[in-house]
CSV table of C-alpha atoms in Angstrom, one decimal:
chain,number,residue,atom,x,y,z
A,1,MET,CA,7.2,-31.5,24.6
A,2,PRO,CA,3.7,-32.5,24.2
A,3,LYS,CA,3.0,-36.3,24.5
A,4,VAL,CA,0.1,-37.8,22.8
A,5,THR,CA,-0.9,-41.2,24.0
A,6,ILE,CA,-3.1,-42.5,21.3
A,7,ALA,CA,-4.6,-45.4,23.2
A,8,GLN,CA,-6.1,-43.3,26.0
A,9,ASN,CA,-7.4,-40.6,23.6
A,10,ILE,CA,-9.3,-43.2,21.8
A,11,LEU,CA,-10.6,-44.8,24.9
A,12,ALA,CA,-11.6,-41.3,26.1
A,13,ALA,CA,-13.4,-40.6,22.9
A,14,ASN,CA,-15.3,-43.9,23.1
A,15,GLU,CA,-16.2,-43.1,26.7
A,16,THR,CA,-17.8,-39.9,25.7
A,17,ILE,CA,-20.0,-41.6,23.0
A,18,ALA,CA,-20.9,-44.5,25.4
A,19,GLN,CA,-22.1,-42.0,28.1
A,20,GLU,CA,-24.2,-40.3,25.4
A,21,ILE,CA,-25.8,-43.5,24.5
A,22,GLN,CA,-26.5,-44.6,28.0
A,23,ARG,CA,-28.2,-41.3,28.8
A,24,SER,CA,-30.2,-41.5,25.5
A,25,LEU,CA,-31.3,-45.0,26.2
A,26,ALA,CA,-32.1,-44.4,29.7
A,27,ALA,CA,-34.3,-41.4,28.9
A,28,ARG,CA,-36.4,-43.6,26.7
A,29,GLY,CA,-36.8,-46.2,29.5
A,30,ILE,CA,-34.4,-48.7,27.7
A,31,CYS,CA,-32.0,-51.0,29.6
A,32,THR,CA,-28.9,-52.2,27.9
A,33,ILE,CA,-26.7,-55.3,28.4
A,34,ASN,CA,-23.4,-56.1,26.7
A,35,VAL,CA,-23.0,-59.8,26.3
A,36,MET,CA,-19.4,-61.0,25.9
A,37,SER,CA,-17.5,-64.3,25.8
A,38,SER,CA,-14.8,-66.3,24.0
A,39,PRO,CA,-16.0,-67.7,20.5
A,40,GLY,CA,-18.4,-70.4,20.8
A,41,ALA,CA,-19.4,-70.1,24.3
A,42,GLY,CA,-23.0,-69.7,23.3
A,43,LYS,CA,-24.1,-66.2,23.2
A,44,THR,CA,-26.3,-66.4,20.2
A,45,THR,CA,-28.1,-69.5,21.5
A,46,LEU,CA,-28.4,-67.7,24.8
A,47,LEU,CA,-30.2,-64.8,23.1
A,48,GLU,CA,-32.3,-67.0,20.9
A,49,ARG,CA,-33.7,-69.0,24.1
A,50,THR,CA,-34.0,-65.8,26.1
A,51,ILE,CA,-35.9,-63.9,23.4
A,52,ALA,CA,-38.4,-66.8,22.9
A,53,ARG,CA,-39.0,-67.1,26.7
A,54,LEU,CA,-39.6,-63.5,27.3
A,55,SER,CA,-42.0,-63.0,24.5
A,56,GLY,CA,-44.9,-61.0,25.9
A,57,ARG,CA,-42.9,-59.8,28.9
A,58,LEU,CA,-40.1,-57.8,27.3
A,59,SER,CA,-39.7,-56.3,24.0
A,60,ILE,CA,-36.0,-56.9,23.0
A,61,GLY,CA,-33.8,-55.3,20.3
A,62,VAL,CA,-30.5,-56.9,19.4
A,63,ILE,CA,-27.3,-55.6,18.0
A,64,GLU,CA,-25.2,-58.4,16.7
A,65,GLY,CA,-21.4,-57.9,16.5
A,66,ASP,CA,-19.3,-60.2,14.2
A,67,ILE,CA,-16.1,-59.8,12.3
A,68,GLU,CA,-17.7,-61.4,9.3
A,69,THR,CA,-20.9,-63.1,8.2
A,70,SER,CA,-24.6,-62.2,9.1
A,71,ALA,CA,-25.4,-65.8,10.3
A,72,ASP,CA,-26.0,-64.9,13.8
A,73,ALA,CA,-28.2,-61.9,13.1
A,74,GLU,CA,-30.3,-64.1,10.8
A,75,ARG,CA,-30.7,-66.6,13.8
A,76,ILE,CA,-31.7,-63.7,16.0
A,77,GLU,CA,-34.0,-62.2,13.4
A,78,ALA,CA,-35.8,-65.5,13.1
A,79,THR,CA,-37.0,-65.0,16.6
A,80,GLY,CA,-38.9,-61.9,15.7
A,81,ALA,CA,-36.6,-59.5,17.7
A,82,GLU,CA,-35.5,-56.3,15.9
A,83,THR,CA,-32.0,-56.8,15.0
A,84,VAL,CA,-29.0,-55.0,13.5
A,85,GLN,CA,-25.9,-56.5,12.3
A,86,ILE,CA,-22.5,-54.9,12.8
A,87,ASN,CA,-19.6,-56.4,11.0
A,88,THR,CA,-16.3,-55.1,12.2
A,89,LYS,CA,-14.3,-56.5,9.2
A,90,GLY,CA,-11.3,-57.7,11.4
A,91,ALA,CA,-11.7,-55.4,14.4
A,92,CYS,CA,-11.6,-57.6,17.7
A,93,HIS,CA,-14.2,-55.7,19.7
A,94,LEU,CA,-17.2,-53.3,19.3
A,95,GLU,CA,-17.0,-49.6,20.1
A,96,ALA,CA,-19.5,-47.1,21.0
A,97,HIS,CA,-19.6,-45.2,17.7
A,98,MET,CA,-20.6,-48.5,16.1
A,99,ILE,CA,-23.5,-48.9,18.6
A,100,ARG,CA,-24.5,-45.3,17.9
A,101,ASP,CA,-24.7,-46.0,14.2
A,102,ALA,CA,-26.6,-49.3,14.8
A,103,LEU,CA,-29.3,-47.5,16.9
A,104,GLU,CA,-30.4,-45.5,14.1
A,105,HIS,CA,-31.7,-48.6,12.5
A,106,ILE,CA,-33.7,-49.8,15.6
A,107,GLU,CA,-37.2,-48.5,16.4
A,108,LEU,CA,-36.4,-47.6,19.8
A,109,ASN,CA,-40.1,-46.9,20.7
A,110,ARG,CA,-40.8,-50.5,20.3
A,111,ILE,CA,-38.2,-51.9,22.7
A,112,ASN,CA,-37.5,-51.9,26.5
A,113,LEU,CA,-34.4,-53.9,26.5
A,114,LEU,CA,-31.4,-53.6,24.2
A,115,VAL,CA,-29.0,-56.5,23.9
A,116,ILE,CA,-25.5,-56.1,22.4
A,117,GLU,CA,-23.8,-59.3,21.4
A,118,ASN,CA,-20.0,-58.5,21.3
A,119,ILE,CA,-17.3,-60.0,19.2
A,120,GLY,CA,-16.2,-63.5,20.4
A,121,ASN,CA,-13.1,-62.5,22.4
A,122,LEU,CA,-12.5,-63.0,26.1
A,123,VAL,CA,-9.8,-60.0,26.1
A,124,CYS,CA,-10.4,-57.0,24.2
A,125,PRO,CA,-14.1,-56.1,24.3
A,126,SER,CA,-13.9,-55.7,28.3
A,127,ALA,CA,-12.0,-52.4,27.7
A,128,TRP,CA,-14.8,-50.6,25.6
A,129,ASN,CA,-17.9,-49.2,27.0
A,130,LEU,CA,-20.7,-49.3,24.7
A,131,GLY,CA,-23.3,-47.5,26.8
A,132,GLU,CA,-24.6,-50.5,28.5
A,133,ASP,CA,-26.1,-50.7,31.9
A,134,ILE,CA,-24.4,-54.2,32.7
A,135,ARG,CA,-22.1,-56.5,31.2
A,136,VAL,CA,-22.7,-60.2,31.0
A,137,VAL,CA,-19.9,-62.6,30.5
A,138,VAL,CA,-20.8,-66.0,29.2
A,139,MET,CA,-18.2,-68.9,29.9
A,140,SER,CA,-18.9,-72.6,28.9
A,141,THR,CA,-18.0,-75.6,30.8
A,142,THR,CA,-15.8,-76.6,27.9
A,143,ASP,CA,-13.6,-73.5,28.2
A,144,GLY,CA,-12.0,-74.9,31.4
A,145,ASP,CA,-12.5,-73.8,35.0
A,146,ASP,CA,-9.2,-71.6,34.8
A,147,LYS,CA,-10.6,-68.9,32.6
A,148,PRO,CA,-11.5,-66.4,35.2
A,149,ALA,CA,-8.2,-66.5,36.7
A,150,LYS,CA,-6.5,-66.3,33.2
A,151,TYR,CA,-8.6,-63.3,31.8
A,152,PRO,CA,-9.4,-61.5,35.0
A,153,GLN,CA,-10.2,-58.2,33.3
A,154,MET,CA,-13.4,-59.6,31.6
A,155,PHE,CA,-14.8,-60.9,34.8
A,156,ALA,CA,-13.8,-57.8,36.9
A,157,ALA,CA,-15.6,-55.7,34.2
A,158,SER,CA,-18.8,-57.8,34.5
A,159,GLN,CA,-21.8,-57.7,36.7
A,160,VAL,CA,-23.1,-61.1,35.6
A,161,MET,CA,-21.4,-64.3,34.7
A,162,ILE,CA,-23.3,-67.0,33.0
A,163,VAL,CA,-21.8,-70.6,33.1
A,164,ASN,CA,-23.2,-72.4,29.9
A,165,LYS,CA,-23.1,-76.0,28.6
A,166,LEU,CA,-24.0,-77.5,31.9
A,167,ASP,CA,-25.1,-80.5,29.9
A,168,LEU,CA,-21.7,-81.3,29.0
A,169,LEU,CA,-20.3,-81.4,32.5
A,170,PRO,CA,-20.4,-85.2,32.5
A,171,TYR,CA,-17.9,-85.4,29.6
A,172,VAL,CA,-15.3,-82.6,30.5
A,173,ASP,CA,-12.9,-81.8,33.4
A,174,PHE,CA,-14.5,-78.7,34.7
A,175,ASP,CA,-14.8,-77.8,38.3
A,176,LEU,CA,-17.8,-75.7,38.6
A,177,VAL,CA,-17.0,-74.7,42.2
A,178,LYS,CA,-13.6,-73.8,41.4
A,179,ALA,CA,-14.6,-71.6,38.3
A,180,LYS,CA,-17.2,-69.8,40.6
A,181,GLN,CA,-14.6,-69.2,43.4
A,182,GLN,CA,-11.9,-67.8,41.0
A,183,ALA,CA,-14.6,-65.5,39.5
A,184,LEU,CA,-15.9,-64.3,42.8
A,185,ALA,CA,-12.3,-63.8,44.2
A,186,ILE,CA,-11.9,-61.3,41.1
A,187,ASN,CA,-15.2,-59.8,41.5
A,188,PRO,CA,-17.3,-60.6,44.6
A,189,HIS,CA,-20.3,-58.8,43.3
A,190,LEU,CA,-20.8,-61.1,40.2
A,191,GLN,CA,-24.3,-62.5,39.7
A,192,ILE,CA,-23.7,-66.0,38.7
A,193,PHE,CA,-26.3,-68.1,36.6
A,194,GLU,CA,-25.7,-71.8,35.7
A,195,MET,CA,-27.5,-73.0,32.6
A,196,SER,CA,-27.7,-75.2,29.6
A,197,CYS,CA,-29.0,-73.3,26.7
A,198,ARG,CA,-29.4,-76.6,24.9
A,199,THR,CA,-31.6,-78.3,27.5
A,200,GLY,CA,-33.1,-75.2,28.9
A,201,GLU,CA,-31.9,-76.0,32.4
A,202,GLY,CA,-31.5,-72.7,34.4
A,203,LEU,CA,-32.8,-70.3,31.8
A,204,ASP,CA,-35.9,-69.5,33.9
A,205,ALA,CA,-33.8,-68.0,36.7
A,206,TRP,CA,-31.9,-65.9,34.3
A,207,CYS,CA,-34.9,-64.6,32.4
A,208,ASP,CA,-36.8,-63.8,35.6
A,209,TRP,CA,-33.6,-61.8,36.7
A,210,LEU,CA,-33.5,-60.1,33.4
A,211,VAL,CA,-37.1,-59.0,33.5
A,212,ALA,CA,-36.5,-57.5,37.2
A,213,PHE,CA,-33.5,-55.8,35.7
A,214,ALA,CA,-35.3,-54.3,32.8
A,215,ARG,CA,-38.3,-53.3,35.1
A,216,GLY,CA,-36.0,-51.8,37.6
A,217,ASN,CA,-34.6,-49.5,35.0
A,218,GLY,CA,-31.1,-51.0,34.7
A,219,LEU,CA,-30.4,-51.5,38.4
A,220,VAL,CA,-28.9,-54.9,39.1
A,221,PRO,CA,-31.4,-56.8,41.0
A,222,GLY,CA,-30.7,-58.9,44.2
A,223,GLU,CA,-27.2,-57.2,44.7
A,224,ALA,CA,-26.2,-57.9,48.2
B,1,MET,CA,1.1,-32.7,5.9
B,2,PRO,CA,2.9,-35.7,7.2
B,3,LYS,CA,0.5,-38.5,8.4
B,4,VAL,CA,1.6,-40.8,11.1
B,5,THR,CA,-0.4,-44.1,11.2
B,6,ILE,CA,0.5,-45.6,14.4
B,7,ALA,CA,-0.9,-49.1,14.0
B,8,GLN,CA,1.2,-49.5,10.7
B,9,ASN,CA,4.5,-48.3,12.4
B,10,ILE,CA,4.0,-50.6,15.4
B,11,LEU,CA,3.3,-53.6,13.0
B,12,ALA,CA,6.3,-52.8,10.8
B,13,ALA,CA,8.5,-52.6,13.9
B,14,ASN,CA,7.1,-56.1,15.0
B,15,GLU,CA,7.9,-57.3,11.4
B,16,THR,CA,11.5,-56.3,11.7
B,17,ILE,CA,12.1,-58.0,15.0
B,18,ALA,CA,10.1,-61.1,13.8
B,19,GLN,CA,12.3,-61.4,10.8
B,20,GLU,CA,15.6,-61.1,13.1
B,21,ILE,CA,14.2,-63.8,15.3
B,22,GLN,CA,13.4,-66.2,12.3
B,23,ARG,CA,16.8,-65.7,11.0
B,24,SER,CA,18.5,-66.2,14.3
B,25,LEU,CA,16.5,-69.4,15.1
B,26,ALA,CA,16.9,-70.8,11.4
B,27,ALA,CA,20.7,-70.2,11.7
B,28,ARG,CA,20.7,-72.6,14.7
B,29,GLY,CA,18.5,-75.1,13.0
B,30,ILE,CA,15.5,-74.5,15.2
B,31,CYS,CA,12.0,-74.6,13.8
B,32,THR,CA,9.2,-72.6,15.3
B,33,ILE,CA,5.4,-72.9,15.5
B,34,ASN,CA,3.1,-70.4,16.8
B,35,VAL,CA,-0.1,-72.1,18.3
B,36,MET,CA,-3.3,-70.0,18.5
B,37,SER,CA,-6.9,-70.6,19.5
B,38,SER,CA,-9.7,-69.3,21.4
B,39,PRO,CA,-9.6,-69.7,25.2
B,40,GLY,CA,-10.1,-73.2,26.2
B,41,ALA,CA,-9.6,-75.0,22.9
B,42,GLY,CA,-6.9,-77.1,24.4
B,43,LYS,CA,-3.5,-75.6,23.5
B,44,THR,CA,-1.9,-76.5,26.7
B,45,THR,CA,-3.0,-80.0,26.7
B,46,LEU,CA,-2.0,-80.5,23.1
B,47,LEU,CA,1.5,-79.3,24.1
B,48,GLU,CA,1.7,-81.6,27.1
B,49,ARG,CA,0.6,-84.7,25.0
B,50,THR,CA,2.8,-83.6,21.9
B,51,ILE,CA,6.0,-83.3,24.2
B,52,ALA,CA,5.4,-86.5,25.9
B,53,ARG,CA,4.9,-88.3,22.6
B,54,LEU,CA,8.0,-86.7,21.0
B,55,SER,CA,10.3,-87.5,23.9
B,56,GLY,CA,13.5,-88.8,22.3
B,57,ARG,CA,12.6,-87.7,18.8
B,58,LEU,CA,12.5,-83.8,19.2
B,59,SER,CA,13.8,-81.6,21.9
B,60,ILE,CA,11.2,-79.0,22.5
B,61,GLY,CA,11.4,-75.6,24.1
B,62,VAL,CA,8.1,-73.7,24.8
B,63,ILE,CA,7.2,-70.1,25.5
B,64,GLU,CA,3.9,-69.7,27.2
B,65,GLY,CA,1.9,-66.6,26.7
B,66,ASP,CA,-0.8,-65.7,29.0
B,67,ILE,CA,-2.3,-62.5,30.1
B,68,GLU,CA,-2.1,-63.7,33.8
B,69,THR,CA,-1.0,-66.8,35.9
B,70,SER,CA,1.7,-69.2,35.3
B,71,ALA,CA,-0.4,-72.2,35.5
B,72,ASP,CA,0.1,-73.3,31.9
B,73,ALA,CA,3.9,-72.9,32.0
B,74,GLU,CA,3.9,-75.0,35.2
B,75,ARG,CA,1.9,-77.8,33.4
B,76,ILE,CA,4.4,-77.6,30.5
B,77,GLU,CA,7.5,-77.5,32.7
B,78,ALA,CA,6.3,-80.7,34.5
B,79,THR,CA,6.9,-82.4,31.1
B,80,GLY,CA,10.5,-81.6,31.2
B,81,ALA,CA,10.5,-79.1,28.3
B,82,GLU,CA,12.4,-76.0,28.7
B,83,THR,CA,9.6,-73.4,29.4
B,84,VAL,CA,9.5,-69.6,29.7
B,85,GLN,CA,6.4,-67.7,30.8
B,86,ILE,CA,5.3,-64.4,29.3
B,87,ASN,CA,2.7,-62.8,31.1
B,88,THR,CA,1.1,-59.8,29.0
B,89,LYS,CA,-0.7,-58.2,31.9
B,90,GLY,CA,-3.8,-57.3,29.9
B,91,ALA,CA,-2.5,-57.4,26.2
B,92,CYS,CA,-4.5,-59.6,24.0
B,93,HIS,CA,-1.7,-61.0,21.8
B,94,LEU,CA,2.0,-61.9,21.9
B,95,GLU,CA,4.4,-59.5,20.0
B,96,ALA,CA,7.8,-60.2,18.5
B,97,HIS,CA,9.8,-58.2,21.1
B,98,MET,CA,8.3,-60.3,24.0
B,99,ILE,CA,9.6,-63.5,22.1
B,100,ARG,CA,12.9,-62.0,21.7
B,101,ASP,CA,13.2,-61.3,25.4
B,102,ALA,CA,11.9,-64.7,26.3
B,103,LEU,CA,14.4,-66.5,24.0
B,104,GLU,CA,17.2,-65.1,26.3
B,105,HIS,CA,16.0,-67.4,29.0
B,106,ILE,CA,16.2,-70.6,26.8
B,107,GLU,CA,19.2,-72.8,26.1
B,108,LEU,CA,18.9,-72.7,22.4
B,109,ASN,CA,21.6,-75.3,21.9
B,110,ARG,CA,19.3,-77.8,23.7
B,111,ILE,CA,16.3,-77.6,21.4
B,112,ASN,CA,15.4,-78.2,17.7
B,113,LEU,CA,11.7,-77.3,17.9
B,114,LEU,CA,10.3,-74.1,19.7
B,115,VAL,CA,6.7,-73.9,20.4
B,116,ILE,CA,5.0,-70.6,21.0
B,117,GLU,CA,1.7,-70.9,22.9
B,118,ASN,CA,-0.2,-67.6,22.1
B,119,ILE,CA,-2.8,-65.8,24.0
B,120,GLY,CA,-6.3,-67.5,24.0
B,121,ASN,CA,-7.8,-65.2,21.5
B,122,LEU,CA,-9.2,-66.1,17.8
B,123,VAL,CA,-8.8,-62.4,16.5
B,124,CYS,CA,-5.7,-60.4,17.6
B,125,PRO,CA,-2.8,-62.8,17.5
B,126,SER,CA,-3.0,-63.6,13.8
B,127,ALA,CA,-1.9,-60.1,12.9
B,128,TRP,CA,1.4,-60.4,14.8
B,129,ASN,CA,4.4,-62.3,13.2
B,130,LEU,CA,6.5,-63.8,16.1
B,131,GLY,CA,9.2,-65.1,13.8
B,132,GLU,CA,7.6,-68.5,13.5
B,133,ASP,CA,7.8,-70.9,10.5
B,134,ILE,CA,4.2,-71.9,10.7
B,135,ARG,CA,1.1,-71.1,12.6
B,136,VAL,CA,-1.3,-73.6,14.0
B,137,VAL,CA,-4.8,-72.8,14.8
B,138,VAL,CA,-6.6,-75.0,17.3
B,139,MET,CA,-10.3,-75.1,17.1
B,140,SER,CA,-12.5,-77.5,19.2
B,141,THR,CA,-15.6,-79.2,18.5
B,142,THR,CA,-17.4,-77.3,21.2
B,143,ASP,CA,-16.4,-73.8,19.6
B,144,GLY,CA,-19.1,-74.6,16.8
B,145,ASP,CA,-18.5,-75.3,13.1
B,146,ASP,CA,-19.0,-71.7,12.1
B,147,LYS,CA,-15.7,-70.4,13.6
B,148,PRO,CA,-13.6,-70.4,10.3
B,149,ALA,CA,-16.3,-68.2,8.5
B,150,LYS,CA,-16.6,-65.8,11.5
B,151,TYR,CA,-12.9,-65.5,12.2
B,152,PRO,CA,-11.4,-65.9,8.8
B,153,GLN,CA,-8.2,-64.0,9.3
B,154,MET,CA,-6.9,-66.6,11.9
B,155,PHE,CA,-7.5,-69.4,9.3
B,156,ALA,CA,-6.0,-67.5,6.3
B,157,ALA,CA,-2.9,-66.7,8.3
B,158,SER,CA,-2.4,-70.3,9.4
B,159,GLN,CA,-0.8,-73.2,7.7
B,160,VAL,CA,-2.2,-76.0,10.0
B,161,MET,CA,-5.6,-76.3,11.6
B,162,ILE,CA,-6.1,-78.7,14.3
B,163,VAL,CA,-9.7,-79.9,15.3
B,164,ASN,CA,-9.6,-80.9,18.7
B,165,LYS,CA,-12.2,-82.5,21.4
B,166,LEU,CA,-13.2,-85.3,18.8
B,167,ASP,CA,-14.5,-87.1,21.9
B,168,LEU,CA,-17.3,-84.7,22.5
B,169,LEU,CA,-18.7,-84.9,19.0
B,170,PRO,CA,-21.6,-87.1,20.2
B,171,TYR,CA,-22.7,-84.4,22.7
B,172,VAL,CA,-22.5,-81.3,20.6
B,173,ASP,CA,-23.9,-80.0,17.4
B,174,PHE,CA,-20.9,-79.7,15.3
B,175,ASP,CA,-20.5,-80.6,11.6
B,176,LEU,CA,-16.8,-81.7,11.0
B,177,VAL,CA,-17.3,-81.7,7.3
B,178,LYS,CA,-18.7,-78.1,7.2
B,179,ALA,CA,-16.0,-76.8,9.6
B,180,LYS,CA,-13.4,-78.2,7.2
B,181,GLN,CA,-15.0,-77.0,4.1
B,182,GLN,CA,-15.2,-73.5,5.6
B,183,ALA,CA,-11.6,-73.5,6.6
B,184,LEU,CA,-10.4,-74.8,3.3
B,185,ALA,CA,-12.5,-72.3,1.3
B,186,ILE,CA,-10.6,-69.5,3.3
B,187,ASN,CA,-7.2,-71.4,2.9
B,188,PRO,CA,-7.0,-74.2,0.5
B,189,HIS,CA,-3.5,-74.9,1.7
B,190,LEU,CA,-4.3,-75.7,5.3
B,191,GLN,CA,-3.1,-79.0,6.7
B,192,ILE,CA,-5.8,-80.4,8.8
B,193,PHE,CA,-5.6,-82.7,11.9
B,194,GLU,CA,-8.4,-84.2,13.7
B,195,MET,CA,-7.9,-85.4,17.1
B,196,SER,CA,-8.9,-85.7,20.8
B,197,CYS,CA,-6.0,-84.7,23.2
B,198,ARG,CA,-8.0,-86.3,25.8
B,199,THR,CA,-8.3,-89.7,24.5
B,200,GLY,CA,-5.0,-89.6,22.4
B,201,GLU,CA,-7.0,-90.2,18.9
B,202,GLY,CA,-5.2,-88.6,16.1
B,203,LEU,CA,-2.4,-87.5,18.1
B,204,ASP,CA,0.3,-89.8,16.2
B,205,ALA,CA,-0.4,-88.2,12.8
B,206,TRP,CA,0.1,-84.8,14.1
B,207,CYS,CA,3.3,-85.7,16.1
B,208,ASP,CA,4.7,-87.5,13.0
B,209,TRP,CA,4.0,-84.5,10.8
B,210,LEU,CA,5.8,-82.2,13.4
B,211,VAL,CA,8.8,-84.5,13.3
B,212,ALA,CA,8.9,-84.3,9.6
B,213,PHE,CA,8.4,-80.6,9.6
B,214,ALA,CA,11.3,-80.0,12.2
B,215,ARG,CA,13.7,-82.4,10.5
B,216,GLY,CA,12.7,-80.5,7.1
B,217,ASN,CA,13.9,-77.3,8.6
B,218,GLY,CA,10.6,-75.6,8.9
B,219,LEU,CA,9.4,-76.6,5.4
B,220,VAL,CA,5.6,-77.8,5.5
B,221,PRO,CA,5.6,-81.5,4.9
B,222,GLY,CA,3.1,-82.9,2.4
B,223,GLU,CA,1.9,-79.7,0.9
B,224,ALA,CA,0.3,-80.3,-2.4
């Protein structure tokens, strides 16, 4: 009796499209990052600040994933970056075919870094390859230091972890050492950046790393 | 040609089990709430504080949903409440069959309120009926005031919204009026409670409401 496993077929189809996207972008010299987090960890603010700081150093295109609204895409567009909005209308993650469609609306000759802001969800997006070179998970000091242990797939699937909202550390019960230890226990290769997108603390180190990443054609710089 | 829509069949099967659970719990006089939020909004701390305050007024049983770890269930068990841990091992939401299995491990004669703490995810859990009487969405002031508009299904599917972490209001850019307006535009019947589980502010109103709810056999008190 033939057995059809739907979920696996969908993921396999996604993987095929994702690999096509990655090959196509690499052939144009475009590096791609997929930025993921729980809702409200600060992805959009991170992108706003990063684009502003990298003006003149990198040309950045952004695909904004949201279930509803175009509020985030409007914020990013105000920075001058090429921006495309994807509204998933209920779906909890982006899939590669959505990226393929969105790329038709970006002038790829004008960018050398593509940033995909995924749906705010610390679970589902980690299972879907979008053709990115690296995955960046953003956690915030207000999320709690137990999140790597409780959502391990996201941290296992990422190459970079950003700990955001350092400015709120005095007001929350968040053990930064513990959060980093938990994350590194799951994924010893994680590059970790600590920052406050609100105050700007730590943003330079991240931006310098991103430039090195983009100029290195998608290789992770500084990996031991 | 017959057409099989897998997702609908799975949801229909879930609905059948959920209705069985609700009938069975109602027959025993047990009211049930399903507590949902993004990761780190404070669901577990809310339950700890609520159970402590309701000691002697309600007998509470808790089903703790987590992808991994039993850290939250251990925190709840320390309050003295009957507690069962569900680890979904990667799945992004609880389903009714998991609740049915978990209920076999709770002494139902000893409780009159069942609290289900769902997976930290502001998207997927809202689609899955677990047999609850009401759904409670917890958002925090650090999540951003745009979350109702960006994740409308969760707010449309809930009867109660808790805005937590009021103590952090002075340190974040969160417009409480805007957040409530957005939520009520999606769902005019939402009961809204504002609190800080850390300082205790606002907890009494929520606990009094919960007692009225449980004694009213699952009817939403104070609904206009």
